[in-house]
Short mmCIF file of C-alpha atoms in Angstrom, two decimals:
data_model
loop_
_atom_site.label_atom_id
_atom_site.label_comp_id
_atom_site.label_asym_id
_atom_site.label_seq_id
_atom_site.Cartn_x
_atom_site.Cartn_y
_atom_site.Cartn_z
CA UNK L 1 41.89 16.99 -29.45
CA UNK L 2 39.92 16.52 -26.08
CA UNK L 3 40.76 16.89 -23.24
CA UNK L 4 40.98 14.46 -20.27
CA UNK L 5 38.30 16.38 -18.13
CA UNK L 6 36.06 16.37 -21.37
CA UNK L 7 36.13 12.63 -22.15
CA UNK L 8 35.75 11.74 -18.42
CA UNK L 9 32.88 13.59 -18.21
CA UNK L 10 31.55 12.37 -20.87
CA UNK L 11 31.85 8.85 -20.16
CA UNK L 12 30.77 9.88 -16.90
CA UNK L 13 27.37 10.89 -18.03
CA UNK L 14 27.43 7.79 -20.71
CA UNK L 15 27.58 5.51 -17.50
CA UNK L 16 24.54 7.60 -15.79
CA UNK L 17 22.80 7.44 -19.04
CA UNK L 18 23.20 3.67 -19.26
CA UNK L 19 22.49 3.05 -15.27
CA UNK L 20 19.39 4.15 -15.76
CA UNK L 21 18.43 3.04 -18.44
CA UNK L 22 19.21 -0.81 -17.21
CA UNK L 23 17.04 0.17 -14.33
CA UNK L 24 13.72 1.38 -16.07
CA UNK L 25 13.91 -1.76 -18.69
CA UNK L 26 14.70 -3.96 -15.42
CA UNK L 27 11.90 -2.19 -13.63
CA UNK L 28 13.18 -0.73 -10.73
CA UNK L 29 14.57 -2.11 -7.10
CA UNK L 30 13.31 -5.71 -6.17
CA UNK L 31 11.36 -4.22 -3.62
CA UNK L 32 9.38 -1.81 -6.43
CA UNK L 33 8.93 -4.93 -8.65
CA UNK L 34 7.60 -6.91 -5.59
CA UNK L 35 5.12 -3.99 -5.18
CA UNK L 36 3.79 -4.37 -8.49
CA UNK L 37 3.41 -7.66 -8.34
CA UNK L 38 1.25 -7.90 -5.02
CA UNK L 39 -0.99 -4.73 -6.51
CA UNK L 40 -1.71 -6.69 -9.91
CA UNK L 41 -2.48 -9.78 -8.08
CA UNK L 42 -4.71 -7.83 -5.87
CA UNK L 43 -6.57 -6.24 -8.87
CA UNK L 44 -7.09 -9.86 -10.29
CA UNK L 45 -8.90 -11.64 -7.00
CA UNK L 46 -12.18 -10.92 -5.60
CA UNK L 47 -12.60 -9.51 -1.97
CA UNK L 48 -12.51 -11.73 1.06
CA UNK L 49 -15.16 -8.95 2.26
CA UNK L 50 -18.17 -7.62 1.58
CA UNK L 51 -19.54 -4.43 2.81
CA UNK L 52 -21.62 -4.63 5.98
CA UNK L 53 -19.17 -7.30 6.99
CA UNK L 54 -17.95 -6.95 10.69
CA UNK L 55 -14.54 -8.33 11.06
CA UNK L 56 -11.35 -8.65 13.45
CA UNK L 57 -8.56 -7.42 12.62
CA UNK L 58 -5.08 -6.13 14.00
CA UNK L 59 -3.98 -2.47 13.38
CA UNK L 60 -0.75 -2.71 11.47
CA UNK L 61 0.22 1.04 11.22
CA UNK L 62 -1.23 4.52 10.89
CA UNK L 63 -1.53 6.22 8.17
CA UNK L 64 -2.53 9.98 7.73
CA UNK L 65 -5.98 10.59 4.91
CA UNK L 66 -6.11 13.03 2.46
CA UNK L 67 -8.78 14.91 4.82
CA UNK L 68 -6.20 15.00 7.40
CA UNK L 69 -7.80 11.85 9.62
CA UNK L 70 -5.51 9.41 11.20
CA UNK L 71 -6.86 5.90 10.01
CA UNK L 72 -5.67 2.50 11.07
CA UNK L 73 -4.54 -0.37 8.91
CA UNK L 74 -5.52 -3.52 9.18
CA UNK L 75 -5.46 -6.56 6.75
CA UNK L 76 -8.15 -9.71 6.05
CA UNK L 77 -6.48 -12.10 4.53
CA UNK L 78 -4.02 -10.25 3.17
CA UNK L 79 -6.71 -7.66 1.84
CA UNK L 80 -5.65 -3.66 2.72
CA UNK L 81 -8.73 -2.50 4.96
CA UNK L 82 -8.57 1.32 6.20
CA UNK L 83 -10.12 2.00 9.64
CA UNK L 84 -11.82 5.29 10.51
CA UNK L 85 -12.85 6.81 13.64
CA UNK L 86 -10.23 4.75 15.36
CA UNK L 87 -9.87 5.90 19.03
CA UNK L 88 -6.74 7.98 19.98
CA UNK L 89 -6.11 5.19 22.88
CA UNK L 90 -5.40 2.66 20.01
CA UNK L 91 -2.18 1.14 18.89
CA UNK L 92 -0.11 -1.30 16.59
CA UNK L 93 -1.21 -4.80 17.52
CA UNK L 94 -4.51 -3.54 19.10
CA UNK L 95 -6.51 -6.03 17.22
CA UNK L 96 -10.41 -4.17 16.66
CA UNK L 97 -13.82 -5.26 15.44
CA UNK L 98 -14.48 -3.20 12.23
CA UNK L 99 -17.39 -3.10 9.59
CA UNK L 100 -16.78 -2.98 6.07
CA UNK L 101 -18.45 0.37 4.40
CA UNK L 102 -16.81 0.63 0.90
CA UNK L 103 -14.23 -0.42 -1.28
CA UNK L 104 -11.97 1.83 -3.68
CA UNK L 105 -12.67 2.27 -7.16
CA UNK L 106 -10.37 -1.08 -7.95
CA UNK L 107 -11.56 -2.89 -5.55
CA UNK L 108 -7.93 -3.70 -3.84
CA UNK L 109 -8.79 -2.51 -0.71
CA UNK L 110 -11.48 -1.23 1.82
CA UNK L 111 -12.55 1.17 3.94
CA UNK L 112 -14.08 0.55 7.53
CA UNK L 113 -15.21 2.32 10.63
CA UNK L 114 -14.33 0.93 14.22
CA UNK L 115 -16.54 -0.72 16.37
CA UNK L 116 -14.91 -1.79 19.30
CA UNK L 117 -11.39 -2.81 20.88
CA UNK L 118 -11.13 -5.82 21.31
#
């Protein structure tokens, strides 16, 4: 006969088991599905840009490249643009003129080089 350690723990790890489980047929937190969502919509709509494009936009956060260059974020129309060169002197809600150079391989977002502060 088991004892009462052994058959907690196993219904312990049954309950893990099952929790996630649930959570990869669900598909993850609401916030995760969301995610998903916006990214396949994304890969399904053309562009509001094209490249040479010179647009306003407002930097919504920083973010740190792969090369080790601070770039700013910015949106048109809801459409991830990624700002390089962006002068240290620049902030969130600085809103910058930018020109379109190149989009990533999907086409769900751009990349841009600063022009001036606005």
């Amino acid at each position: 006969m088991l004892g009462p350690a052994v058959v907690g723990g196993g219904v312990l790890v049954v309950l893990v088991l099952v929790s996630w489980l649930f959570k990869r047929v669900r598909g993850g937190s609401a916030d995760e599905r969301q995610s998903r969502s916006r990214h396949r919509d994304a890969q399904e709509r053309d562009p509001p840009v094209d490249i040479g494009d010179v647009e306003e936009v407002a930097i919504r956060e920083f973010s740190d490249h792969h090369s080790g260059e601070r770039r700013a974020v910015g949106k048109v129309e809801g459409f991830v643009v990624f700002v390089e060169d962006v002068p240290d002197a620049c902030e969130v809600t600085d809103v910058i003129r930018i020109k379109i150079l190149s989009f990533n391989r999907g086409h769900t977002s751009a990349t841009a080089t600063h022009l001036e502060t606005v």
